[in-house]
């Protein structure tokens, strides 16, 4: 039986962050396989440059003591990057992340992404073991603005989104998410050509712009099964993800949105190349009194359907 679990070397990280990776507690029957898996889970935290889990005899031959010895490493990061995309043009991204905030195993991040045609600011927080349970809590706050040359309007969106993720098994999880957002389509005014002045946007888009700011309050879920990391075949796996979102819990918009995503992948050519096939589908059932806007509907972006300009493959 496990008599005691001793943890050493963690000057910043709280003991409970390491103990949360144990499926065994004092008084449980000793299971060598589970101790080995615990050691792997502690390494996967990424908080330690070295970690060692050993077992020695306890106060009697029928009892063992589990010794955990860790060496901490910096867990914060500053990311600077540049990018180019068909949708947004050239951009610069700055991100600041702390993956072990105050030694509690929590993630705190702030990211700024500014490009020729879009700006985004996001503050994120994650608690992987809410109330000491195998329950993940995420919270995202953000502001985004677009000025795309491929659209007849500009946009501005503010959002607030908490979420809970339940680990149902080693490969499956259920995510419950609430989202509040306020979005607006902004007119670009008029343009002049050949001595004539005309609106930049067409009549349909002008009607959508006239709706002004609209808020959305929605609750949804996502169920996922992912065998790519823990499947029997380390070189192949698949992901099945099904979700639904209902908006109408207050706010201006009311709709039901469902999505499905299936991904199959395999490592090839001496595991140096990943071959991946993705299938996605979605349906939007609009229930509100007002009509939906362009920014409320599904859009086939270049990241989903290659070879087309943004909004260039139909409605």
mmCIF file of C-alpha atoms in Angstrom:
data_model
loop_
_atom_site.group_PDB
_atom_site.id
_atom_site.type_symbol
_atom_site.label_atom_id
_atom_site.label_comp_id
_atom_site.label_asym_id
_atom_site.label_seq_id
_atom_site.Cartn_x
_atom_site.Cartn_y
_atom_site.Cartn_z
ATOM 1 C CA UNK A 1 0.000 0.000 0.000
ATOM 2 C CA UNK A 2 1.045 3.631 -0.504
ATOM 3 C CA UNK A 3 2.061 5.008 2.874
ATOM 4 C CA UNK A 4 3.132 8.506 1.798
ATOM 5 C CA UNK A 5 3.833 10.726 -1.215
ATOM 6 C CA UNK A 6 6.797 13.090 -0.717
ATOM 7 C CA UNK A 7 7.418 15.990 -3.128
ATOM 8 C CA UNK A 8 10.697 17.936 -3.245
ATOM 9 C CA UNK A 9 12.289 20.615 -5.436
ATOM 10 C CA UNK A 10 9.142 22.664 -6.130
ATOM 11 C CA UNK A 11 10.022 26.113 -4.808
ATOM 12 C CA UNK A 12 7.277 27.914 -6.770
ATOM 13 C CA UNK A 13 4.812 25.249 -7.872
ATOM 14 C CA UNK A 14 2.320 24.266 -5.181
ATOM 15 C CA UNK A 15 2.277 20.646 -4.024
ATOM 16 C CA UNK A 16 -1.349 20.252 -5.064
ATOM 17 C CA UNK A 17 -0.487 20.955 -8.725
ATOM 18 C CA UNK A 18 1.759 17.874 -8.713
ATOM 19 C CA UNK A 19 -0.588 15.764 -6.599
ATOM 20 C CA UNK A 20 -3.392 16.407 -9.088
ATOM 21 C CA UNK A 21 -1.484 14.233 -11.558
ATOM 22 C CA UNK A 22 -1.710 11.247 -9.203
ATOM 23 C CA UNK A 23 -4.612 8.845 -9.528
ATOM 24 C CA UNK A 24 -3.286 7.192 -6.360
ATOM 25 C CA UNK A 25 -3.483 8.642 -2.829
ATOM 26 C CA UNK A 26 -2.137 7.553 0.536
ATOM 27 C CA UNK A 27 -3.736 4.290 1.633
ATOM 28 C CA UNK A 28 -4.412 2.981 -1.893
ATOM 29 C CA UNK A 29 -2.973 -0.338 -3.117
ATOM 30 C CA UNK A 30 0.388 0.166 -4.811
ATOM 31 C CA UNK A 31 0.142 -0.012 -8.627
ATOM 32 C CA UNK A 32 3.556 0.271 -10.394
ATOM 33 C CA UNK A 33 1.933 0.913 -13.795
ATOM 34 C CA UNK A 34 -0.103 3.827 -12.450
ATOM 35 C CA UNK A 35 3.009 5.350 -10.821
ATOM 36 C CA UNK A 36 4.813 5.215 -14.192
ATOM 37 C CA UNK A 37 1.874 6.953 -15.882
ATOM 38 C CA UNK A 38 1.873 9.577 -13.139
ATOM 39 C CA UNK A 39 5.541 10.290 -13.850
ATOM 40 C CA UNK A 40 4.680 10.883 -17.507
ATOM 41 C CA UNK A 41 1.832 13.229 -16.581
ATOM 42 C CA UNK A 42 4.146 15.277 -14.356
ATOM 43 C CA UNK A 43 6.695 15.607 -17.191
ATOM 44 C CA UNK A 44 3.908 16.661 -19.565
ATOM 45 C CA UNK A 45 3.093 19.662 -17.356
ATOM 46 C CA UNK A 46 6.096 21.470 -18.859
ATOM 47 C CA UNK A 47 6.864 23.193 -15.552
ATOM 48 C CA UNK A 48 10.034 21.213 -14.789
ATOM 49 C CA UNK A 49 13.335 20.726 -16.603
ATOM 50 C CA UNK A 50 13.714 17.387 -14.828
ATOM 51 C CA UNK A 51 11.359 15.214 -12.800
ATOM 52 C CA UNK A 52 11.922 11.868 -11.146
ATOM 53 C CA UNK A 53 9.394 9.577 -9.467
ATOM 54 C CA UNK A 54 10.801 6.708 -7.403
ATOM 55 C CA UNK A 55 9.410 4.196 -4.934
ATOM 56 C CA UNK A 56 11.095 2.996 -1.737
ATOM 57 C CA UNK A 57 10.078 0.814 1.182
ATOM 58 C CA UNK A 58 8.023 2.525 3.866
ATOM 59 C CA UNK A 59 7.745 1.895 7.599
ATOM 60 C CA UNK A 60 6.942 -1.774 6.913
ATOM 61 C CA UNK A 61 7.470 -4.224 4.021
ATOM 62 C CA UNK A 62 3.757 -3.901 3.188
ATOM 63 C CA UNK A 63 4.023 -0.154 2.573
ATOM 64 C CA UNK A 64 5.878 2.060 0.097
ATOM 65 C CA UNK A 65 6.792 5.739 -0.080
ATOM 66 C CA UNK A 66 6.589 7.532 -3.429
ATOM 67 C CA UNK A 67 9.297 10.195 -3.801
ATOM 68 C CA UNK A 68 8.823 12.942 -6.383
ATOM 69 C CA UNK A 69 11.879 15.103 -7.112
ATOM 70 C CA UNK A 70 11.494 17.971 -9.588
ATOM 71 C CA UNK A 71 13.664 20.790 -10.945
ATOM 72 C CA UNK A 72 11.680 23.868 -11.881
ATOM 73 C CA UNK A 73 12.188 25.872 -15.053
ATOM 74 C CA UNK A 74 10.799 29.192 -16.365
ATOM 75 C CA UNK A 75 7.190 28.807 -17.479
ATOM 76 C CA UNK A 76 6.571 32.242 -18.978
ATOM 77 C CA UNK A 77 7.104 33.132 -22.608
ATOM 78 C CA UNK A 78 7.131 36.199 -24.823
ATOM 79 C CA UNK A 79 6.294 35.528 -28.456
ATOM 80 C CA UNK A 80 6.973 37.913 -31.321
ATOM 81 C CA UNK A 81 6.012 37.024 -34.866
ATOM 82 C CA UNK A 82 5.183 38.239 -38.322
ATOM 83 C CA UNK A 83 2.693 36.794 -40.762
ATOM 84 C CA UNK A 84 0.996 37.158 -44.108
ATOM 85 C CA UNK A 85 -2.408 35.850 -45.149
ATOM 86 C CA UNK A 86 -4.746 36.440 -48.047
ATOM 87 C CA UNK A 87 -7.499 37.544 -45.662
ATOM 88 C CA UNK A 88 -5.578 39.909 -43.384
ATOM 89 C CA UNK A 89 -2.430 40.973 -45.248
ATOM 90 C CA UNK A 90 0.868 41.471 -43.431
ATOM 91 C CA UNK A 91 0.670 41.334 -39.659
ATOM 92 C CA UNK A 92 2.602 41.410 -36.406
ATOM 93 C CA UNK A 93 1.722 39.355 -33.325
ATOM 94 C CA UNK A 94 2.856 39.838 -29.735
ATOM 95 C CA UNK A 95 1.949 37.344 -27.041
ATOM 96 C CA UNK A 96 2.747 37.097 -23.342
ATOM 97 C CA UNK A 97 1.928 33.807 -21.598
ATOM 98 C CA UNK A 98 2.477 32.417 -18.109
ATOM 99 C CA UNK A 99 1.623 28.706 -17.919
ATOM 100 C CA UNK A 100 2.153 28.343 -14.155
ATOM 101 C CA UNK A 101 0.632 31.547 -12.784
ATOM 102 C CA UNK A 102 1.611 32.037 -9.104
ATOM 103 C CA UNK A 103 2.655 28.366 -9.018
ATOM 104 C CA UNK A 104 -0.975 27.250 -9.263
ATOM 105 C CA UNK A 105 -0.716 25.516 -12.643
ATOM 106 C CA UNK A 106 -2.979 28.146 -14.198
ATOM 107 C CA UNK A 107 -2.461 29.755 -17.602
ATOM 108 C CA UNK A 108 -2.678 33.516 -18.073
ATOM 109 C CA UNK A 109 -2.114 35.001 -21.510
ATOM 110 C CA UNK A 110 -2.462 38.242 -23.415
ATOM 111 C CA UNK A 111 -2.104 38.467 -27.183
ATOM 112 C CA UNK A 112 -2.126 41.315 -29.670
ATOM 113 C CA UNK A 113 -2.380 40.573 -33.378
ATOM 114 C CA UNK A 114 -2.411 43.531 -35.719
ATOM 115 C CA UNK A 115 -2.413 43.254 -39.487
ATOM 116 C CA UNK A 116 -3.182 45.367 -42.529
ATOM 117 C CA UNK A 117 -6.877 44.494 -42.404
ATOM 118 C CA UNK A 118 -7.527 43.208 -38.884
ATOM 119 C CA UNK A 119 -6.690 43.886 -35.245
ATOM 120 C CA UNK A 120 -7.332 41.534 -32.345
ATOM 121 C CA UNK A 121 -6.709 41.749 -28.584
ATOM 122 C CA UNK A 122 -7.393 38.693 -26.407
ATOM 123 C CA UNK A 123 -6.943 38.052 -22.684
ATOM 124 C CA UNK A 124 -7.165 34.404 -21.638
ATOM 125 C CA UNK A 125 -7.185 32.462 -18.363
ATOM 126 C CA UNK A 126 -7.303 28.692 -17.732
ATOM 127 C CA UNK A 127 -7.642 26.615 -14.564
ATOM 128 C CA UNK A 128 -7.076 22.926 -15.432
ATOM 129 C CA UNK A 129 -8.411 21.592 -12.098
ATOM 130 C CA UNK A 130 -11.321 23.721 -10.988
ATOM 131 C CA UNK A 131 -12.220 23.104 -7.303
ATOM 132 C CA UNK A 132 -9.558 20.379 -7.211
ATOM 133 C CA UNK A 133 -11.432 18.212 -9.713
ATOM 134 C CA UNK A 134 -10.607 16.987 -13.207
ATOM 135 C CA UNK A 135 -12.545 19.931 -14.605
ATOM 136 C CA UNK A 136 -11.013 22.607 -16.814
ATOM 137 C CA UNK A 137 -12.191 26.226 -16.702
ATOM 138 C CA UNK A 138 -11.351 28.697 -19.473
ATOM 139 C CA UNK A 139 -12.162 32.374 -19.776
ATOM 140 C CA UNK A 140 -11.500 34.555 -22.821
ATOM 141 C CA UNK A 141 -12.093 38.292 -23.228
ATOM 142 C CA UNK A 142 -11.397 40.018 -26.500
ATOM 143 C CA UNK A 143 -11.859 42.792 -29.002
ATOM 144 C CA UNK A 144 -11.471 42.448 -32.753
ATOM 145 C CA UNK A 145 -11.786 44.890 -35.640
ATOM 146 C CA UNK A 146 -11.560 44.242 -39.371
ATOM 147 C CA UNK A 147 -11.027 46.474 -42.370
ATOM 148 C CA UNK A 148 -10.959 43.905 -45.152
ATOM 149 C CA UNK A 149 -10.555 44.992 -48.757
ATOM 150 C CA UNK A 150 -12.580 41.905 -49.735
ATOM 151 C CA UNK A 151 -15.723 43.097 -47.930
ATOM 152 C CA UNK A 152 -18.076 46.041 -48.423
ATOM 153 C CA UNK A 153 -18.058 46.874 -44.718
ATOM 154 C CA UNK A 154 -15.850 47.009 -41.621
ATOM 155 C CA UNK A 155 -16.603 45.111 -38.403
ATOM 156 C CA UNK A 156 -16.092 45.494 -34.678
ATOM 157 C CA UNK A 157 -16.706 42.765 -32.095
ATOM 158 C CA UNK A 158 -16.322 42.519 -28.317
ATOM 159 C CA UNK A 159 -16.724 39.110 -26.671
ATOM 160 C CA UNK A 160 -16.717 37.369 -23.280
ATOM 161 C CA UNK A 161 -16.620 33.573 -23.155
ATOM 162 C CA UNK A 162 -16.273 31.238 -20.119
ATOM 163 C CA UNK A 163 -16.165 27.458 -20.676
ATOM 164 C CA UNK A 164 -16.020 24.206 -18.685
ATOM 165 C CA UNK A 165 -14.414 21.031 -20.071
ATOM 166 C CA UNK A 166 -15.214 17.629 -18.549
ATOM 167 C CA UNK A 167 -12.771 14.796 -19.263
ATOM 168 C CA UNK A 168 -15.126 11.856 -19.819
ATOM 169 C CA UNK A 169 -12.360 9.366 -20.606
ATOM 170 C CA UNK A 170 -8.768 9.340 -21.801
ATOM 171 C CA UNK A 171 -9.865 10.167 -25.354
ATOM 172 C CA UNK A 172 -13.179 11.961 -24.944
ATOM 173 C CA UNK A 173 -14.245 15.265 -23.411
ATOM 174 C CA UNK A 174 -17.330 17.447 -23.231
ATOM 175 C CA UNK A 175 -17.010 21.234 -23.355
ATOM 176 C CA UNK A 176 -19.806 23.555 -22.224
ATOM 177 C CA UNK A 177 -19.400 27.155 -23.326
ATOM 178 C CA UNK A 178 -21.253 30.404 -22.805
ATOM 179 C CA UNK A 179 -20.565 33.363 -25.094
ATOM 180 C CA UNK A 180 -21.681 36.952 -24.938
ATOM 181 C CA UNK A 181 -20.687 39.184 -27.824
ATOM 182 C CA UNK A 182 -21.556 42.542 -29.261
ATOM 183 C CA UNK A 183 -20.869 43.016 -32.958
ATOM 184 C CA UNK A 184 -21.415 45.732 -35.517
ATOM 185 C CA UNK A 185 -21.098 46.125 -39.271
ATOM 186 C CA UNK A 186 -19.705 49.568 -40.087
ATOM 187 C CA UNK A 187 -20.326 51.469 -43.309
ATOM 188 C CA UNK A 188 -17.438 52.664 -45.438
ATOM 189 C CA UNK A 189 -19.467 55.558 -46.762
ATOM 190 C CA UNK A 190 -19.343 56.425 -50.437
ATOM 191 C CA UNK A 191 -16.863 56.256 -53.294
ATOM 192 C CA UNK A 192 -16.473 58.405 -56.396
ATOM 193 C CA UNK A 193 -15.751 57.099 -59.889
ATOM 194 C CA UNK A 194 -16.162 58.865 -63.237
ATOM 195 C CA UNK A 195 -17.719 61.867 -61.546
ATOM 196 C CA UNK A 196 -20.427 59.748 -59.871
ATOM 197 C CA UNK A 197 -20.725 59.151 -56.133
ATOM 198 C CA UNK A 198 -22.178 55.844 -55.020
ATOM 199 C CA UNK A 199 -22.357 53.774 -51.791
ATOM 200 C CA UNK A 200 -19.512 51.297 -51.273
ATOM 201 C CA UNK A 201 -21.966 48.651 -50.035
ATOM 202 C CA UNK A 202 -24.817 47.150 -52.017
ATOM 203 C CA UNK A 203 -28.458 47.443 -50.898
ATOM 204 C CA UNK A 204 -28.498 44.091 -49.046
ATOM 205 C CA UNK A 205 -25.366 44.911 -47.047
ATOM 206 C CA UNK A 206 -26.642 48.442 -46.366
ATOM 207 C CA UNK A 207 -29.763 46.935 -44.775
ATOM 208 C CA UNK A 208 -27.545 44.761 -42.568
ATOM 209 C CA UNK A 209 -25.403 47.759 -41.570
ATOM 210 C CA UNK A 210 -28.570 49.654 -40.665
ATOM 211 C CA UNK A 211 -29.287 47.103 -37.915
ATOM 212 C CA UNK A 212 -26.442 48.698 -35.912
ATOM 213 C CA UNK A 213 -24.895 46.984 -32.907
ATOM 214 C CA UNK A 214 -26.365 43.584 -32.098
ATOM 215 C CA UNK A 215 -25.642 41.423 -29.062
ATOM 216 C CA UNK A 216 -25.598 37.639 -28.865
ATOM 217 C CA UNK A 217 -25.990 35.524 -25.725
ATOM 218 C CA UNK A 218 -25.466 31.845 -26.455
ATOM 219 C CA UNK A 219 -24.888 28.516 -24.721
ATOM 220 C CA UNK A 220 -23.369 25.537 -26.491
ATOM 221 C CA UNK A 221 -21.530 22.257 -26.163
ATOM 222 C CA UNK A 222 -18.800 20.391 -28.028
ATOM 223 C CA UNK A 223 -18.241 16.644 -27.714
ATOM 224 C CA UNK A 224 -14.884 15.375 -28.964
ATOM 225 C CA UNK A 225 -13.232 11.984 -29.352
ATOM 226 C CA UNK A 226 -9.518 12.201 -30.193
ATOM 227 C CA UNK A 227 -7.341 9.107 -30.586
ATOM 228 C CA UNK A 228 -4.356 10.900 -32.142
ATOM 229 C CA UNK A 229 -2.342 11.188 -28.905
ATOM 230 C CA UNK A 230 -3.355 8.108 -26.935
ATOM 231 C CA UNK A 231 -4.475 5.611 -29.588
ATOM 232 C CA UNK A 232 -2.990 2.159 -30.047
ATOM 233 C CA UNK A 233 -1.256 3.269 -33.254
ATOM 234 C CA UNK A 234 1.138 6.162 -32.458
ATOM 235 C CA UNK A 235 1.446 7.049 -36.161
ATOM 236 C CA UNK A 236 -2.250 7.381 -36.960
ATOM 237 C CA UNK A 237 -5.432 8.598 -35.364
ATOM 238 C CA UNK A 238 -8.635 10.505 -35.859
ATOM 239 C CA UNK A 239 -10.762 13.221 -34.281
ATOM 240 C CA UNK A 240 -14.562 13.346 -34.222
ATOM 241 C CA UNK A 241 -16.094 16.583 -32.950
ATOM 242 C CA UNK A 242 -19.804 17.416 -32.725
ATOM 243 C CA UNK A 243 -21.207 20.665 -31.389
ATOM 244 C CA UNK A 244 -24.338 22.746 -31.051
ATOM 245 C CA UNK A 245 -24.968 26.344 -29.959
ATOM 246 C CA UNK A 246 -28.227 28.059 -29.096
ATOM 247 C CA UNK A 247 -28.433 31.859 -28.986
ATOM 248 C CA UNK A 248 -31.469 33.552 -27.502
ATOM 249 C CA UNK A 249 -30.721 33.676 -23.778
ATOM 250 C CA UNK A 250 -31.174 37.405 -23.890
ATOM 251 C CA UNK A 251 -29.464 39.542 -26.504
ATOM 252 C CA UNK A 252 -30.782 40.516 -29.930
ATOM 253 C CA UNK A 253 -30.085 37.376 -31.949
ATOM 254 C CA UNK A 254 -31.769 33.983 -31.768
ATOM 255 C CA UNK A 255 -30.521 30.960 -33.694
ATOM 256 C CA UNK A 256 -29.455 27.323 -33.477
ATOM 257 C CA UNK A 257 -26.089 26.428 -34.953
ATOM 258 C CA UNK A 258 -24.740 22.871 -35.290
ATOM 259 C CA UNK A 259 -21.298 21.766 -36.452
ATOM 260 C CA UNK A 260 -19.467 18.527 -37.185
ATOM 261 C CA UNK A 261 -15.772 17.996 -37.793
ATOM 262 C CA UNK A 262 -13.902 14.795 -38.640
ATOM 263 C CA UNK A 263 -10.114 14.658 -38.984
ATOM 264 C CA UNK A 264 -8.018 11.632 -39.948
ATOM 265 C CA UNK A 265 -4.241 11.825 -39.967
ATOM 266 C CA UNK A 266 -1.189 9.615 -40.375
ATOM 267 C CA UNK A 267 2.551 10.116 -40.136
ATOM 268 C CA UNK A 268 4.387 9.136 -43.326
ATOM 269 C CA UNK A 269 7.870 9.178 -44.856
ATOM 270 C CA UNK A 270 9.719 8.120 -41.702
ATOM 271 C CA UNK A 271 7.276 10.111 -39.566
ATOM 272 C CA UNK A 272 8.526 13.405 -41.028
ATOM 273 C CA UNK A 273 5.309 14.293 -42.886
ATOM 274 C CA UNK A 274 1.778 14.409 -41.505
ATOM 275 C CA UNK A 275 -0.986 13.496 -43.950
ATOM 276 C CA UNK A 276 -4.336 14.903 -42.862
ATOM 277 C CA UNK A 277 -7.864 14.844 -44.266
ATOM 278 C CA UNK A 278 -10.565 17.066 -42.781
ATOM 279 C CA UNK A 279 -14.340 17.093 -43.247
ATOM 280 C CA UNK A 280 -16.448 19.915 -41.809
ATOM 281 C CA UNK A 281 -20.124 20.715 -42.008
ATOM 282 C CA UNK A 282 -22.460 23.138 -40.281
ATOM 283 C CA UNK A 283 -26.045 24.347 -40.288
ATOM 284 C CA UNK A 284 -27.532 27.635 -39.076
ATOM 285 C CA UNK A 285 -31.250 27.851 -38.253
ATOM 286 C CA UNK A 286 -32.076 31.550 -37.755
ATOM 287 C CA UNK A 287 -35.021 32.168 -35.415
ATOM 288 C CA UNK A 288 -34.786 35.867 -34.637
ATOM 289 C CA UNK A 289 -37.281 38.512 -35.724
ATOM 290 C CA UNK A 290 -34.595 40.332 -37.717
ATOM 291 C CA UNK A 291 -32.730 38.732 -40.594
ATOM 292 C CA UNK A 292 -29.245 37.376 -40.066
ATOM 293 C CA UNK A 293 -26.247 39.402 -41.203
ATOM 294 C CA UNK A 294 -23.228 38.422 -43.250
ATOM 295 C CA UNK A 295 -21.089 38.218 -40.090
ATOM 296 C CA UNK A 296 -23.563 35.817 -38.423
ATOM 297 C CA UNK A 297 -23.413 33.149 -41.137
ATOM 298 C CA UNK A 298 -20.902 30.487 -42.096
ATOM 299 C CA UNK A 299 -18.113 31.730 -44.344
ATOM 300 C CA UNK A 300 -15.782 29.540 -46.400
ATOM 301 C CA UNK A 301 -12.476 31.227 -45.597
ATOM 302 C CA UNK A 302 -9.256 30.421 -47.509
ATOM 303 C CA UNK A 303 -8.110 28.319 -44.538
ATOM 304 C CA UNK A 304 -11.079 25.982 -45.144
ATOM 305 C CA UNK A 305 -11.366 26.021 -48.947
ATOM 306 C CA UNK A 306 -8.023 26.718 -50.605
ATOM 307 C CA UNK A 307 -7.569 28.657 -53.813
ATOM 308 C CA UNK A 308 -10.295 31.286 -53.403
ATOM 309 C CA UNK A 309 -10.286 34.845 -52.152
ATOM 310 C CA UNK A 310 -12.180 35.540 -48.891
ATOM 311 C CA UNK A 311 -15.894 35.358 -49.658
ATOM 312 C CA UNK A 312 -15.076 34.313 -53.216
ATOM 313 C CA UNK A 313 -16.768 30.909 -53.305
ATOM 314 C CA UNK A 314 -20.398 31.868 -52.984
ATOM 315 C CA UNK A 315 -22.715 32.876 -50.134
#
